[in-house]
Protein backbone atom coordinates (compact mmCIF):
# COMPACT_ATOMS: atom_id res chain seq x y z
CA MET A 1 -2.42 227.98 126.72
CA PRO A 2 -0.87 229.55 129.88
CA ILE A 3 0.97 232.09 127.69
CA ARG A 4 -2.24 232.91 125.84
CA ALA A 5 -4.10 233.48 129.19
CA ASP A 6 -1.33 235.78 130.40
CA LEU A 7 -1.48 237.80 127.20
CA SER A 8 -5.21 238.15 127.59
CA ARG A 9 -4.90 239.46 131.10
CA ALA A 10 -2.17 241.92 130.10
CA PHE A 11 -4.18 243.34 127.21
CA SER A 12 -7.30 243.57 129.46
CA MET A 13 -5.32 245.75 131.88
CA LEU A 14 -4.24 247.95 129.02
CA PHE A 15 -7.85 248.26 127.91
CA ASP A 16 -8.84 249.30 131.43
CA LEU A 17 -6.23 252.02 131.24
CA THR A 18 -8.05 253.68 128.33
CA THR A 19 -11.24 253.68 130.41
CA GLY A 20 -9.71 255.62 133.33
CA ALA A 21 -7.80 253.03 135.31
CA PRO A 22 -5.10 254.31 137.70
CA ARG A 23 -1.47 254.78 136.57
CA ARG A 24 -0.37 251.82 138.62
CA THR A 25 -2.51 249.63 136.34
CA LEU A 26 -0.35 250.82 133.40
CA ARG A 27 2.86 249.75 135.13
CA ALA A 28 1.39 246.35 136.00
CA ALA A 29 0.25 245.78 132.40
CA ALA A 30 3.61 246.71 131.00
CA ALA A 31 5.26 244.33 133.44
CA ALA A 32 2.83 241.51 132.44
CA CYS A 33 3.51 242.03 128.74
CA THR A 34 7.27 241.97 129.42
CA LEU A 35 7.11 238.71 131.34
CA VAL A 36 5.02 237.04 128.65
CA LEU A 37 6.72 238.37 125.46
CA PHE A 38 10.37 238.28 126.58
CA PRO A 39 10.60 234.47 126.71
CA LEU A 40 9.06 234.26 123.26
CA ALA A 41 11.50 236.77 121.78
CA GLN A 42 14.31 235.08 123.54
CA ALA A 43 13.36 231.68 122.16
CA ALA A 44 13.05 233.07 118.66
CA GLU A 45 16.43 234.70 118.74
CA THR A 46 18.42 231.82 120.34
CA THR A 47 21.88 231.74 118.80
CA LEU A 48 24.43 229.00 119.46
CA VAL A 49 27.87 230.69 119.41
CA TRP A 50 30.68 228.15 118.85
CA SER A 51 34.33 228.60 118.39
CA ALA A 52 36.22 227.19 115.46
CA ALA A 53 37.64 224.50 117.78
CA GLN A 54 34.17 223.47 118.87
CA ILE A 55 32.88 223.34 115.30
CA GLN A 56 35.82 221.17 114.27
CA ALA A 57 35.45 218.89 117.32
CA ALA A 58 31.78 218.31 116.64
CA GLY A 59 32.44 217.62 112.96
CA LEU A 60 29.99 220.29 111.68
CA THR A 61 29.53 220.61 107.97
CA THR A 62 27.19 223.01 106.16
CA GLN A 63 25.37 223.29 102.89
CA VAL A 64 23.71 226.11 101.07
CA ILE A 65 20.08 225.49 100.28
CA THR A 66 19.12 226.21 96.68
CA SER A 67 16.34 225.14 94.39
CA ALA A 68 18.52 222.36 93.04
CA ASN A 69 18.27 220.54 96.32
CA ALA A 70 14.65 219.59 95.63
CA SER A 71 15.11 218.09 92.17
CA PRO A 72 14.98 215.26 91.38
CA GLY A 73 15.15 213.70 94.85
CA THR A 74 11.93 215.02 96.15
CA GLY A 75 10.05 211.72 96.41
CA LEU A 76 10.24 208.22 97.74
CA VAL A 77 13.55 206.53 97.60
CA LEU A 78 13.67 202.85 96.47
CA GLN A 79 16.48 200.32 96.23
CA GLY A 80 16.85 197.98 93.25
CA THR A 81 19.08 195.95 90.99
CA VAL A 82 19.68 196.34 87.32
CA GLU A 83 18.68 193.42 85.15
CA LEU A 84 18.72 192.44 81.50
CA PRO A 85 15.10 191.91 80.31
CA ALA A 86 14.45 188.72 78.37
CA GLN A 87 13.33 190.72 75.30
CA ALA A 88 16.79 192.43 75.25
CA THR A 89 18.74 189.21 75.08
CA GLU A 90 19.88 187.76 71.78
CA LEU A 91 21.29 184.20 71.70
CA LEU A 92 23.49 183.44 68.70
CA SER A 93 23.53 179.74 68.06
CA ALA A 94 24.88 177.37 65.41
CA PRO A 95 22.25 176.79 62.74
CA LEU A 96 24.03 173.66 61.46
CA ALA A 97 26.29 171.09 62.98
CA GLY A 98 29.93 171.94 62.50
CA VAL A 99 33.32 172.84 64.00
CA VAL A 100 34.15 176.39 65.15
CA GLN A 101 37.05 177.72 63.07
CA GLN A 102 37.41 181.20 64.56
CA VAL A 103 35.74 183.41 67.22
CA LEU A 104 35.82 187.11 66.21
CA VAL A 105 34.48 188.82 69.36
CA SER A 106 35.14 188.88 73.11
CA PRO A 107 32.90 189.49 76.10
CA GLY A 108 32.08 193.20 76.65
CA GLN A 109 32.69 194.13 73.02
CA GLN A 110 30.29 196.39 71.17
CA VAL A 111 28.96 194.86 67.97
CA LYS A 112 26.77 196.15 65.16
CA ALA A 113 23.96 194.41 63.33
CA GLY A 114 25.45 192.20 60.64
CA GLN A 115 28.93 192.13 62.20
CA ALA A 116 30.72 188.74 62.03
CA VAL A 117 30.89 186.94 65.33
CA ALA A 118 32.28 183.46 64.53
CA GLN A 119 33.38 181.26 61.59
CA LEU A 120 31.93 177.75 61.35
CA ARG A 121 32.96 174.86 59.10
CA SER A 122 30.04 172.51 58.37
CA MET A 123 29.76 169.56 56.07
CA GLU A 124 26.02 169.77 56.53
CA LEU A 125 26.20 173.14 54.77
CA VAL A 126 27.85 171.51 51.79
CA THR A 127 25.02 168.94 51.67
CA TRP A 128 22.39 171.72 51.67
CA GLN A 129 24.19 173.60 48.88
CA ARG A 130 24.38 170.30 46.80
CA GLU A 131 20.65 169.76 47.31
CA LEU A 132 19.96 173.24 46.08
CA LEU A 133 21.98 172.73 42.98
CA GLN A 134 20.18 169.45 42.35
CA ALA A 135 16.82 171.09 42.82
CA GLN A 136 17.79 173.86 40.31
CA ALA A 137 18.83 171.18 37.86
CA GLN A 138 15.54 169.34 38.22
CA ALA A 139 13.67 172.70 37.85
CA ARG A 140 15.44 173.40 34.52
CA LEU A 141 14.64 169.90 33.26
CA ALA A 142 11.00 170.23 34.25
CA ALA A 143 10.78 173.66 32.54
CA SER A 144 12.28 172.24 29.35
CA LYS A 145 9.80 169.31 29.43
CA LEU A 146 6.86 171.65 29.96
CA ALA A 147 7.88 173.83 27.04
CA ARG A 148 8.13 170.78 24.77
CA ASP A 149 4.74 169.35 25.91
CA GLU A 150 3.06 172.71 25.39
CA LYS A 151 4.29 172.70 21.81
CA LEU A 152 3.14 169.12 21.20
CA TYR A 153 -0.18 169.83 22.75
CA ALA A 154 -0.67 172.86 20.47
CA GLU A 155 -0.01 170.61 17.51
CA GLY A 156 -2.50 168.08 18.79
CA ILE A 157 0.05 165.27 19.21
CA ILE A 158 -0.37 164.73 23.04
CA ALA A 159 -3.41 164.76 25.29
CA GLY A 160 -4.16 167.54 27.71
CA LEU A 161 -3.65 165.22 30.73
CA ARG A 162 0.08 164.80 29.81
CA LEU A 163 0.45 168.58 29.57
CA GLN A 164 -1.17 168.98 32.96
CA ASP A 165 1.23 166.44 34.45
CA SER A 166 4.25 168.36 33.05
CA ARG A 167 2.92 171.59 34.55
CA THR A 168 2.55 169.96 37.91
CA GLN A 169 6.11 168.54 37.84
CA HIS A 170 7.46 171.99 36.95
CA GLU A 171 5.61 173.65 39.85
CA LEU A 172 7.00 171.05 42.26
CA ALA A 173 10.53 171.57 40.97
CA GLN A 174 10.24 175.28 41.45
CA LEU A 175 8.88 174.80 44.96
CA ALA A 176 11.87 172.52 45.83
CA VAL A 177 14.31 175.23 44.66
CA ARG A 178 12.60 177.90 46.75
CA GLU A 179 12.68 175.59 49.78
CA ARG A 180 16.41 174.83 49.48
CA ARG A 181 17.25 178.46 48.84
CA GLN A 182 15.25 179.66 51.84
CA MET A 183 16.91 177.08 54.10
CA LEU A 184 20.40 178.45 53.08
CA GLN A 185 19.20 182.04 53.65
CA MET A 186 18.07 181.13 57.11
CA VAL A 187 21.60 179.99 58.06
CA GLY A 188 23.23 183.12 56.48
CA VAL A 189 24.01 181.96 52.95
CA SER A 190 22.24 184.50 50.70
CA ASN A 191 23.81 183.72 47.33
CA ALA A 192 24.46 180.11 46.64
CA SER A 193 27.03 179.52 43.87
CA ALA A 194 27.90 176.50 41.75
CA GLN A 195 31.01 176.00 43.95
CA LEU A 196 30.29 174.31 47.32
CA GLN A 197 31.52 176.29 50.30
CA PRO A 198 31.84 174.57 53.74
CA SER A 199 32.60 177.80 55.65
CA LEU A 200 29.66 179.64 57.39
CA THR A 201 29.91 183.07 58.94
CA LEU A 202 27.67 183.63 62.00
CA ARG A 203 26.64 187.36 62.30
CA ALA A 204 24.90 189.40 65.00
CA SER A 205 21.38 190.18 64.14
CA VAL A 206 21.11 193.28 66.31
CA SER A 207 23.43 195.92 67.64
CA GLY A 208 24.52 195.45 71.26
CA THR A 209 27.09 194.21 73.65
CA VAL A 210 28.60 190.70 73.79
CA LEU A 211 27.73 189.36 77.26
CA GLU A 212 29.18 185.93 76.90
CA VAL A 213 31.09 183.76 74.39
CA THR A 214 30.27 180.06 74.91
CA ALA A 215 32.12 178.53 71.94
CA SER A 216 35.92 178.24 71.35
CA PRO A 217 37.95 177.44 68.23
CA GLY A 218 38.07 173.69 67.49
CA GLN A 219 34.86 172.95 69.35
CA LYS A 220 32.34 170.76 67.60
CA LEU A 221 28.78 172.07 67.82
CA ASN A 222 25.43 170.48 67.08
CA ALA A 223 22.64 172.43 65.45
CA GLY A 224 21.11 174.91 67.97
CA GLU A 225 24.10 175.02 70.37
CA SER A 226 25.00 178.42 71.73
CA VAL A 227 27.97 180.44 70.35
CA ALA A 228 27.46 183.83 72.03
CA LYS A 229 25.02 185.81 74.06
CA LEU A 230 24.30 189.44 73.12
CA ALA A 231 22.50 192.28 74.90
CA ARG A 232 20.71 194.77 72.83
CA SER A 233 21.78 198.31 73.23
CA GLY A 234 19.69 200.72 75.34
CA GLN A 235 17.31 198.18 76.97
CA LEU A 236 17.71 197.49 80.69
CA ALA A 237 15.24 196.68 83.51
CA ILE A 238 15.41 197.59 87.22
CA ALA A 239 14.00 195.26 89.84
CA LEU A 240 12.84 197.36 92.86
CA GLN A 241 11.34 196.61 96.28
CA ALA A 242 8.83 198.70 98.20
CA SER A 243 6.76 198.26 101.34
CA PRO A 244 3.00 197.75 100.79
CA GLU A 245 2.42 201.28 102.13
CA GLN A 246 4.90 202.72 99.67
CA ALA A 247 3.55 200.74 96.72
CA ALA A 248 0.00 202.02 97.44
CA ASN A 249 1.28 205.54 96.57
CA LEU A 250 2.90 204.47 93.34
CA ARG A 251 1.49 204.30 89.88
CA VAL A 252 2.63 202.54 86.67
CA GLY A 253 4.27 205.14 84.44
CA ALA A 254 5.89 207.13 87.29
CA LEU A 255 9.34 208.50 86.50
CA LEU A 256 12.36 207.47 88.68
CA ALA A 257 15.49 209.47 88.94
CA LEU A 258 18.62 207.21 89.10
CA GLN A 259 21.89 208.08 90.68
CA GLY A 260 24.54 208.77 88.09
CA CYS A 261 22.09 208.90 85.18
CA LYS A 262 20.64 212.04 83.51
CA ALA A 263 17.61 210.33 81.96
CA PRO A 264 14.91 208.89 84.21
CA ALA A 265 13.63 205.27 84.30
CA ARG A 266 9.92 204.57 84.03
CA LEU A 267 7.89 202.33 86.41
CA THR A 268 6.37 199.59 84.20
CA ALA A 269 4.93 197.07 86.62
CA ILE A 270 3.75 196.73 90.27
CA VAL A 271 3.40 193.04 91.25
CA PRO A 272 -0.03 192.59 92.90
CA GLN A 273 1.35 190.42 95.75
CA VAL A 274 4.02 190.56 98.47
CA SER A 275 7.10 188.46 98.75
CA ALA A 276 6.76 185.61 101.25
CA SER A 277 10.30 186.09 102.48
CA ASN A 278 10.28 189.79 103.40
CA GLN A 279 6.68 191.01 102.75
CA SER A 280 7.88 193.52 100.17
CA VAL A 281 6.20 194.41 96.88
CA GLN A 282 8.19 193.80 93.78
CA LEU A 283 8.37 196.64 91.20
CA ARG A 284 9.78 196.68 87.60
CA ALA A 285 11.13 199.71 85.85
CA SER A 286 12.55 200.11 82.38
CA PHE A 287 15.56 202.22 81.26
CA SER A 288 16.01 202.76 77.60
CA ALA A 289 18.11 205.92 77.38
CA ALA A 290 21.37 205.93 75.33
CA GLU A 291 23.53 206.39 78.41
CA ASP A 292 26.41 204.31 79.61
CA CYS A 293 25.53 204.80 83.29
CA LEU A 294 24.20 201.39 84.33
CA ARG A 295 25.55 197.83 84.44
CA VAL A 296 23.70 194.56 84.71
CA ASN A 297 23.54 193.32 88.37
CA GLN A 298 24.37 196.84 89.60
CA PHE A 299 22.71 198.08 92.79
CA VAL A 300 20.93 201.40 92.22
CA GLN A 301 18.94 203.97 94.22
CA ALA A 302 15.82 205.31 92.53
CA THR A 303 13.92 208.40 93.62
CA VAL A 304 10.31 208.85 92.59
CA ILE A 305 9.92 212.11 90.60
CA PRO A 306 6.67 213.97 91.32
CA PRO A 307 4.48 214.37 88.22
CA SER A 308 4.50 217.80 86.63
CA GLY A 309 1.74 220.05 87.77
CA SER A 310 1.47 218.44 91.24
CA ALA A 311 2.10 220.12 94.50
CA ALA A 312 5.29 218.12 94.95
CA ALA A 313 6.60 219.29 91.59
CA ASP A 314 5.76 222.92 92.23
CA SER A 315 7.95 222.97 95.35
CA SER A 316 11.42 224.18 94.40
CA LEU A 317 13.19 223.91 97.75
CA GLY A 318 14.49 220.82 99.46
CA ILE A 319 16.79 220.02 102.33
CA PRO A 320 18.75 216.82 103.18
CA ALA A 321 16.94 214.62 105.66
CA GLN A 322 20.01 214.48 107.97
CA SER A 323 19.88 218.21 108.49
CA VAL A 324 16.53 218.06 110.29
CA VAL A 325 16.19 217.70 114.09
CA ARG A 326 13.04 217.18 116.08
CA HIS A 327 12.02 219.06 119.17
CA GLU A 328 8.63 218.94 120.83
CA GLY A 329 7.09 217.36 117.78
CA LYS A 330 8.36 220.08 115.38
CA ALA A 331 11.16 220.07 112.78
CA TYR A 332 14.08 222.37 113.01
CA VAL A 333 17.27 223.14 111.08
CA PHE A 334 20.31 225.00 112.25
CA VAL A 335 20.92 228.03 110.09
CA LYS A 336 24.41 229.49 110.11
CA THR A 337 24.52 233.29 110.52
CA PRO A 338 27.41 235.69 111.15
CA LYS A 339 26.69 235.44 114.87
CA GLY A 340 26.37 231.67 115.12
CA PHE A 341 23.84 228.86 114.53
CA VAL A 342 20.13 229.62 114.90
CA PRO A 343 17.62 226.79 115.36
CA THR A 344 14.93 227.56 112.83
CA PRO A 345 11.51 225.84 112.64
CA VAL A 346 10.50 224.52 109.21
CA GLU A 347 7.31 222.96 107.93
CA LEU A 348 7.92 219.91 105.75
CA ALA A 349 5.69 218.68 102.97
CA GLU A 350 6.82 215.09 103.49
CA GLU A 351 8.56 212.94 106.10
CA SER A 352 10.32 210.33 103.95
CA GLY A 353 13.14 210.34 101.40
CA SER A 354 16.75 211.51 101.43
CA ILE A 355 15.61 215.07 100.35
CA LEU A 356 12.67 216.64 102.20
CA ARG A 357 10.60 219.37 100.57
CA VAL A 358 10.18 222.53 102.63
CA ARG A 359 6.76 224.09 102.69
CA SER A 360 7.71 227.07 104.81
CA GLY A 361 10.47 228.35 107.17
CA LEU A 362 13.27 228.83 104.60
CA GLN A 363 13.50 231.19 101.69
CA GLY A 364 16.48 229.62 99.84
CA GLY A 365 20.06 230.67 99.94
CA GLU A 366 20.50 229.88 103.70
CA THR A 367 23.43 227.91 104.93
CA ILE A 368 22.26 225.02 107.12
CA VAL A 369 24.19 222.42 109.19
CA LEU A 370 24.35 219.04 107.42
CA HIS A 371 26.44 217.02 109.90
CA GLY A 372 26.86 217.51 113.63
CA THR A 373 23.26 218.48 114.31
CA ALA A 374 23.15 216.18 117.39
CA ALA A 375 25.77 218.22 119.18
CA LEU A 376 24.02 221.51 118.26
CA LYS A 377 20.72 220.15 119.52
CA ALA A 378 22.26 219.16 122.84
CA ALA A 379 23.69 222.68 123.31
CA TRP A 380 20.38 224.24 122.30
CA GLN A 381 18.49 222.14 124.90
CA GLY A 382 20.94 223.10 127.64
CA ILE A 383 22.82 219.76 127.70
CA GLY A 384 25.91 221.52 126.33
CA GLY A 385 27.11 225.08 126.25
CA GLY A 386 27.23 227.84 123.72
CA ALA A 387 23.65 229.23 123.65
CA GLN A 388 23.15 232.96 123.98
């Protein structure tokens, strides 16, 4: 306000000159304009000239600002842990009681659907095969009896009730065969032969990665006991935390950029309550891309990607948060020029995140100071030397 008042008085004196004021008024007006405008010009052109030794001592590092600095890290940064969702876990267990003869995989190994995982020797399997063969024999006998009774009934020798009984026995025999055959198919025996086989091959039902092998050769297993644990390929979950204020600005379906991954994750759930221990909001994201960039239990950093068409997405220029200094409530960066370092005011579109979007103040292509800004700020404010 004082500078604005001085400018008003100076321009009023110049206006009086055009209306016939004395020459001394012109000189006074020129002096007033000089006193007002010189500090502004001087402030705008402040350059911090440092020698190579000073730059090295302060640990100054620089970075060229390009449009790549704003993507994808232009939003909120969240911390999280990679997890394996329950729907992506496959537990391979022994369908029958038996003894493990051989384990064909190891933890961390990639397997395909249908690949053999273990060999099991089961006497119960022999019993099931014998029962199928018996059921097939009973079905053949029932079919033969039905054919004979149908012939006798056609000749009028037997009553219709006897024929109906034969048909019922034949249907029950066929049902028993289908039951026994289906039981064997469920445990992995598709084609039962007349020769009884005690060996059973356990196969992976899906493609994925072996997380754990719980059985060992020679171990006796009961029906339902675990043999191996598999993780389906391309299905991971990320458990994230956010403050209530941050969660209020998030929406299910938002894309998240992950460090080290090209494809983004997608926010799938926002828990409608806070944790009692740290008052944070729990978030869930899914990652289904065919990339080998994440591991279960890995700590990750996720950055919210602004939706396309929004003001955040339209901005193509971003700067690292550590390059920004504050002075009198305004944001500045130190731009490196051939003469030195110039404190340049910038207007930011946001105040959080590792990358801040620039609304105005930079055009792109400038070289700004990334580390060592504290020493430059001290010199700029007169605490150190080097300002010209």
